[in-house]
Amino acid sequence: LLPATRADLLSRLGRTADAVAAYDEAITLATNDTERTFLQTRRARMEREV
């Protein structure tokens, strides 16, 4: 949960590159497909902003 929360906060601060990295970590640690899909969608949104 911490990497996903960190990613969200970083994205809100406009630190897109850092948010993408945090989403990558969160995706790696995700324990189920639903969570992983949600995080991948959020990450994709961030990547479009880089």
JSON list of C-alpha atoms in Angstrom, two decimals:
[
{"chain": "A", "resi": 1, "resn": "LEU", "atom": "CA", "xyz": [0.00, 0.00, 0.00]},
{"chain": "A", "resi": 2, "resn": "LEU", "atom": "CA", "xyz": [2.80, 2.45, 0.74]},
{"chain": "A", "resi": 3, "resn": "PRO", "atom": "CA", "xyz": [4.24, 2.57, -2.82]},
{"chain": "A", "resi": 4, "resn": "ALA", "atom": "CA", "xyz": [0.75, 3.09, -4.28]},
{"chain": "A", "resi": 5, "resn": "THR", "atom": "CA", "xyz": [0.02, 5.89, -1.83]},
{"chain": "A", "resi": 6, "resn": "ARG", "atom": "CA", "xyz": [3.39, 7.45, -2.52]},
{"chain": "A", "resi": 7, "resn": "ALA", "atom": "CA", "xyz": [2.73, 7.28, -6.27]},
{"chain": "A", "resi": 8, "resn": "ASP", "atom": "CA", "xyz": [-0.61, 9.03, -5.84]},
{"chain": "A", "resi": 9, "resn": "LEU", "atom": "CA", "xyz": [0.88, 11.78, -3.70]},
{"chain": "A", "resi": 10, "resn": "LEU", "atom": "CA", "xyz": [3.77, 12.30, -6.11]},
{"chain": "A", "resi": 11, "resn": "SER", "atom": "CA", "xyz": [1.37, 12.58, -9.03]},
{"chain": "A", "resi": 12, "resn": "ARG", "atom": "CA", "xyz": [-0.67, 15.19, -7.14]},
{"chain": "A", "resi": 13, "resn": "LEU", "atom": "CA", "xyz": [2.54, 17.15, -6.57]},
{"chain": "A", "resi": 14, "resn": "GLY", "atom": "CA", "xyz": [3.31, 17.09, -10.28]},
{"chain": "A", "resi": 15, "resn": "ARG", "atom": "CA", "xyz": [6.35, 14.85, -9.88]},
{"chain": "A", "resi": 16, "resn": "THR", "atom": "CA", "xyz": [5.30, 12.62, -12.76]},
{"chain": "A", "resi": 17, "resn": "ALA", "atom": "CA", "xyz": [8.57, 10.74, -13.31]},
{"chain": "A", "resi": 18, "resn": "ASP", "atom": "CA", "xyz": [8.80, 9.89, -9.60]},
{"chain": "A", "resi": 19, "resn": "ALA", "atom": "CA", "xyz": [5.14, 8.84, -9.60]},
{"chain": "A", "resi": 20, "resn": "VAL", "atom": "CA", "xyz": [5.72, 6.47, -12.53]},
{"chain": "A", "resi": 21, "resn": "ALA", "atom": "CA", "xyz": [8.62, 4.86, -10.65]},
{"chain": "A", "resi": 22, "resn": "ALA", "atom": "CA", "xyz": [6.49, 4.48, -7.53]},
{"chain": "A", "resi": 23, "resn": "TYR", "atom": "CA", "xyz": [3.66, 2.95, -9.58]},
{"chain": "A", "resi": 24, "resn": "ASP", "atom": "CA", "xyz": [6.17, 0.46, -11.03]},
{"chain": "A", "resi": 25, "resn": "GLU", "atom": "CA", "xyz": [7.11, -0.59, -7.51]},
{"chain": "A", "resi": 26, "resn": "ALA", "atom": "CA", "xyz": [3.46, -0.83, -6.46]},
{"chain": "A", "resi": 27, "resn": "ILE", "atom": "CA", "xyz": [2.60, -2.94, -9.52]},
{"chain": "A", "resi": 28, "resn": "THR", "atom": "CA", "xyz": [5.44, -5.33, -8.68]},
{"chain": "A", "resi": 29, "resn": "LEU", "atom": "CA", "xyz": [4.14, -5.71, -5.13]},
{"chain": "A", "resi": 30, "resn": "ALA", "atom": "CA", "xyz": [0.44, -6.01, -6.03]},
{"chain": "A", "resi": 31, "resn": "THR", "atom": "CA", "xyz": [-1.08, -9.21, -4.71]},
{"chain": "A", "resi": 32, "resn": "ASN", "atom": "CA", "xyz": [-4.10, -9.55, -7.01]},
{"chain": "A", "resi": 33, "resn": "ASP", "atom": "CA", "xyz": [-5.07, -8.85, -10.61]},
{"chain": "A", "resi": 34, "resn": "THR", "atom": "CA", "xyz": [-7.66, -6.20, -9.80]},
{"chain": "A", "resi": 35, "resn": "GLU", "atom": "CA", "xyz": [-5.19, -4.13, -7.83]},
{"chain": "A", "resi": 36, "resn": "ARG", "atom": "CA", "xyz": [-2.51, -4.62, -10.48]},
{"chain": "A", "resi": 37, "resn": "THR", "atom": "CA", "xyz": [-4.87, -3.51, -13.27]},
{"chain": "A", "resi": 38, "resn": "PHE", "atom": "CA", "xyz": [-5.90, -0.40, -11.33]},
{"chain": "A", "resi": 39, "resn": "LEU", "atom": "CA", "xyz": [-2.27, 0.55, -10.74]},
{"chain": "A", "resi": 40, "resn": "GLN", "atom": "CA", "xyz": [-1.32, -0.10, -14.36]},
{"chain": "A", "resi": 41, "resn": "THR", "atom": "CA", "xyz": [-4.12, 2.19, -15.50]},
{"chain": "A", "resi": 42, "resn": "ARG", "atom": "CA", "xyz": [-2.97, 4.95, -13.17]},
{"chain": "A", "resi": 43, "resn": "ARG", "atom": "CA", "xyz": [0.62, 4.46, -14.32]},
{"chain": "A", "resi": 44, "resn": "ALA", "atom": "CA", "xyz": [-0.38, 4.70, -17.99]},
{"chain": "A", "resi": 45, "resn": "ARG", "atom": "CA", "xyz": [-2.14, 7.97, -17.26]},
{"chain": "A", "resi": 46, "resn": "MET", "atom": "CA", "xyz": [1.03, 9.31, -15.64]},
{"chain": "A", "resi": 47, "resn": "GLU", "atom": "CA", "xyz": [3.20, 8.17, -18.54]},
{"chain": "A", "resi": 48, "resn": "ARG", "atom": "CA", "xyz": [1.13, 10.20, -21.00]},
{"chain": "A", "resi": 49, "resn": "GLU", "atom": "CA", "xyz": [1.98, 13.29, -18.95]},
{"chain": "A", "resi": 50, "resn": "VAL", "atom": "CA", "xyz": [5.76, 12.75, -19.03]}
]
